[in-house]
Coordinates of N, CA and C in Angstrom, one line a residue:
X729 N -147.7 100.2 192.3 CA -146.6 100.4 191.3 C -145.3 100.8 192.1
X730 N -144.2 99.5 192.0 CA -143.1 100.2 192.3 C -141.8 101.1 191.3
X731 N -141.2 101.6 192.3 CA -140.5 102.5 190.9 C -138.9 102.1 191.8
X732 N -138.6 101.4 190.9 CA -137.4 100.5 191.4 C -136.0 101.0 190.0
X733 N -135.2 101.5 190.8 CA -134.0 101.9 189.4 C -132.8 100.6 189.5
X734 N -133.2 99.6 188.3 CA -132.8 98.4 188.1 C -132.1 98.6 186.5
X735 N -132.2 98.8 185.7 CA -132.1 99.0 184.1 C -130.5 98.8 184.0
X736 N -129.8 97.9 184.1 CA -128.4 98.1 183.8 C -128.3 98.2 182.5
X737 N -126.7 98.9 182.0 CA -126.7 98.5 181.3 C -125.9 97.4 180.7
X738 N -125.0 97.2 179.8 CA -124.6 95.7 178.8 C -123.3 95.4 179.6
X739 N -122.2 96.4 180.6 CA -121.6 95.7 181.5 C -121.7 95.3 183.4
X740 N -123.2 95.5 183.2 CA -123.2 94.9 184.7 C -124.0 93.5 184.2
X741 N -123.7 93.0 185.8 CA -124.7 91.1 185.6 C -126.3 92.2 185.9
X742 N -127.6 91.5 185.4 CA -128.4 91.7 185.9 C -129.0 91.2 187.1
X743 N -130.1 92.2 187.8 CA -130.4 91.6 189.0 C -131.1 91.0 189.4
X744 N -130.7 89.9 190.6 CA -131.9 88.9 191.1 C -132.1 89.1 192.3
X745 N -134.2 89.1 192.1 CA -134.1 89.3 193.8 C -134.0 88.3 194.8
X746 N -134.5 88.1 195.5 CA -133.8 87.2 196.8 C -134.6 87.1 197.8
X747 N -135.7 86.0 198.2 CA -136.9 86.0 199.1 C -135.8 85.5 200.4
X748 N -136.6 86.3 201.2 CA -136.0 85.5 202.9 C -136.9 84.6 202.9
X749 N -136.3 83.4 203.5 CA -136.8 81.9 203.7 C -137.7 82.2 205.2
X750 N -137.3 82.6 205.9 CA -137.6 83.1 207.6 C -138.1 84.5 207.9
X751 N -139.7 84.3 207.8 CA -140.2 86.2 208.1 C -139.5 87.0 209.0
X752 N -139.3 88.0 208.5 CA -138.8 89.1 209.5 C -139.9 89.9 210.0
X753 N -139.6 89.8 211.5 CA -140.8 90.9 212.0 C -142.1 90.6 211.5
X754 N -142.5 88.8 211.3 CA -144.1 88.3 211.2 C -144.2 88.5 209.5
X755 N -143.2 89.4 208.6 CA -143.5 89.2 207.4 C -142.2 88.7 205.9
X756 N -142.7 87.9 205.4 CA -141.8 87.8 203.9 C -141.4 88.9 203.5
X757 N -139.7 88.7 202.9 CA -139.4 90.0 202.4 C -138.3 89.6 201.4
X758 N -138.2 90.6 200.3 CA -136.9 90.0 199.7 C -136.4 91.6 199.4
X759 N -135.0 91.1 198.8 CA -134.0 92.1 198.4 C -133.4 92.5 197.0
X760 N -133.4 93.7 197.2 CA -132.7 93.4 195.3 C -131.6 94.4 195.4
X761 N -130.7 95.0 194.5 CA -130.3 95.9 194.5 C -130.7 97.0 193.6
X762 N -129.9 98.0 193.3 CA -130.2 99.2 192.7 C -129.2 100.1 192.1
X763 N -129.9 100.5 191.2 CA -128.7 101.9 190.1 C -129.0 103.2 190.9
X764 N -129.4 103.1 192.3 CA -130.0 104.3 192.6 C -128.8 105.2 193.1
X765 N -128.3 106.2 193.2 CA -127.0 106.8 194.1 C -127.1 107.7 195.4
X766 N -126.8 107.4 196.1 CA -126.1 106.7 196.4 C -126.3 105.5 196.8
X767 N -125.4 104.3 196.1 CA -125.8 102.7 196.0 C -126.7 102.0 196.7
X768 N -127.5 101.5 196.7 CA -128.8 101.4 197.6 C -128.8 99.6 197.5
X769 N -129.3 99.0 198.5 CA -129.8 97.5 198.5 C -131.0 97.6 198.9
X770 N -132.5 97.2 197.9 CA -133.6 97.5 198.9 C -134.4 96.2 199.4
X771 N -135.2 95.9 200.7 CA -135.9 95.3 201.2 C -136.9 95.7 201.2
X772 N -138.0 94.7 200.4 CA -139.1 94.4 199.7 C -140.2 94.0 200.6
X773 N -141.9 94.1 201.0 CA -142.7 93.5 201.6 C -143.2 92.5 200.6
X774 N -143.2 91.4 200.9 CA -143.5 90.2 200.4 C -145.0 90.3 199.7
X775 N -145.6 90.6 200.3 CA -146.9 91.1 200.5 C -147.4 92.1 199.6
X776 N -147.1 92.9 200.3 CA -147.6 94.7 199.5 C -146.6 94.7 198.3
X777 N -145.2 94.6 198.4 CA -144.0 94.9 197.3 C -143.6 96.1 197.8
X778 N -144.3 96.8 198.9 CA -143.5 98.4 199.3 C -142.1 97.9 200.0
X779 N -141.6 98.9 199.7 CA -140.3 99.4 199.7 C -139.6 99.5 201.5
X780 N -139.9 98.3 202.3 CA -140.1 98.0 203.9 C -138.3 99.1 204.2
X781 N -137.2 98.9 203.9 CA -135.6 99.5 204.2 C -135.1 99.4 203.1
X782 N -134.1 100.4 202.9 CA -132.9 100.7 202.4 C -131.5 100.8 202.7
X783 N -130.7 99.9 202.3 CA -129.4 99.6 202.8 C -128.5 100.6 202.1
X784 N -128.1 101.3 202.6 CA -126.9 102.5 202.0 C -126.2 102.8 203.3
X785 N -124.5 102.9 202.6 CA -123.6 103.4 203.3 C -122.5 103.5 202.3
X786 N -121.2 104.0 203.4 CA -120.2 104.5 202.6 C -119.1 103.2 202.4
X787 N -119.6 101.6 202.6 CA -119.1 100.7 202.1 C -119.4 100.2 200.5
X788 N -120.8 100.4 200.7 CA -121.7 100.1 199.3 C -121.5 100.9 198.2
X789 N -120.5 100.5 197.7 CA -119.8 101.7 196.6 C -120.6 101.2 195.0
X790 N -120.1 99.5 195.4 CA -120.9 99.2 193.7 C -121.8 98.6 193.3
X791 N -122.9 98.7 192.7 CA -124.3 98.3 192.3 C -124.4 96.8 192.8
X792 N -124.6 96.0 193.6 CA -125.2 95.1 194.3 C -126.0 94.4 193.4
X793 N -125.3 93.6 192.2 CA -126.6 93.4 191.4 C -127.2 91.4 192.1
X794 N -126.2 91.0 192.8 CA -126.7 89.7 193.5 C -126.6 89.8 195.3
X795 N -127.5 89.8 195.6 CA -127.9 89.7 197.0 C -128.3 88.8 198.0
X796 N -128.1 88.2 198.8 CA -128.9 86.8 199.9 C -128.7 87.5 201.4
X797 N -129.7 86.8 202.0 CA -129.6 86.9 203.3 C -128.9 85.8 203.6
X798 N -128.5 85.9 205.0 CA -128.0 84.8 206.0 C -129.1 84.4 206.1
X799 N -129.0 82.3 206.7 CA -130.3 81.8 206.8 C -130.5 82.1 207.8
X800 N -129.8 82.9 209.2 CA -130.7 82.5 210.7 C -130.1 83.9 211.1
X801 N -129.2 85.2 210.7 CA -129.5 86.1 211.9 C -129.4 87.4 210.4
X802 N -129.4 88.5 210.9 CA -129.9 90.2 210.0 C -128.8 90.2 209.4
X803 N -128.5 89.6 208.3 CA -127.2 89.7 207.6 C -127.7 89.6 206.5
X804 N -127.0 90.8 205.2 CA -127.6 90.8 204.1 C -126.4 91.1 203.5
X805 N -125.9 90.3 202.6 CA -124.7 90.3 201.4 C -125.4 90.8 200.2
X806 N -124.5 91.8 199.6 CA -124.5 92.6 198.0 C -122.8 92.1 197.3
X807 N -123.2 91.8 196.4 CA -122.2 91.5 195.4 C -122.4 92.0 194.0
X808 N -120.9 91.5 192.9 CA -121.6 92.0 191.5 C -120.3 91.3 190.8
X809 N -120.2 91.1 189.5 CA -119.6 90.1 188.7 C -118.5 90.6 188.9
X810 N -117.7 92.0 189.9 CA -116.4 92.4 189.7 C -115.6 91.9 191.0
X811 N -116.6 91.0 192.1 CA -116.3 90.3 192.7 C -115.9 91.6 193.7
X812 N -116.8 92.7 193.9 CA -117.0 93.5 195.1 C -118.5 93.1 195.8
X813 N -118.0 92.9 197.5 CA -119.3 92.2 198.1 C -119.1 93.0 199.4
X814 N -120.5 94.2 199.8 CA -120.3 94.3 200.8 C -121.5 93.7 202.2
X815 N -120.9 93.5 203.2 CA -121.7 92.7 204.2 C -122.6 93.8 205.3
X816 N -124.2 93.7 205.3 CA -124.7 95.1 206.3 C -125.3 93.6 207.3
X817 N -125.2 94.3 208.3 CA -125.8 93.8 209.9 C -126.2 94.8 210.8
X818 N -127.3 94.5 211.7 CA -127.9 94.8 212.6 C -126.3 95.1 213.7
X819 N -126.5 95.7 214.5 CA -125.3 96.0 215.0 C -125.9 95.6 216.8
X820 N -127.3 96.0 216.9 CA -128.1 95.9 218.1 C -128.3 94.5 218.4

């Protein structure tokens, strides 16, 4: 059982998750976002559904309710219907 804080309410878009097409690290994973605070983007085991990372910083100000990877390197876009999108990457 996961315990995922998703529940918007009537002025956000609802969220969709988002499978990576290309296993990371030998496994499937997808992303969703979250009502959690401080604003969170989470990465999913395809597999199990545990809770593999958590994307938080002091860019990710607003609930990320649409998310995608890049098709080919550690790039993960958050956005939301107010047309705030922030971009997290591998920096290594």
């Amino acid at each position: 059982q996961n315990s995922t804080h998703n529940m918007t309410g009537r002025w956000l878009s609802t969220f969709m998750a988002c499978w990576h097409n290309l296993p990371i690290c030998g496994e499937e994973v997808f992303l969703v976002g979250s009502m959690q605070k401080p604003r969170t983007i989470e990465i999913f085991s395809g597999r199990s559904g545990k809770v593999l990372h958590e994307i938080r910083g002091e860019a990710l100000t607003a609930v990320a309710s649409r998310c995608c990877f890049h098709p080919s390197r550690l790039v993960v876009v958050g956005g939301n219907s107010s047309g705030r999108v922030t971009v997290a990457y591998d920096r290594s």
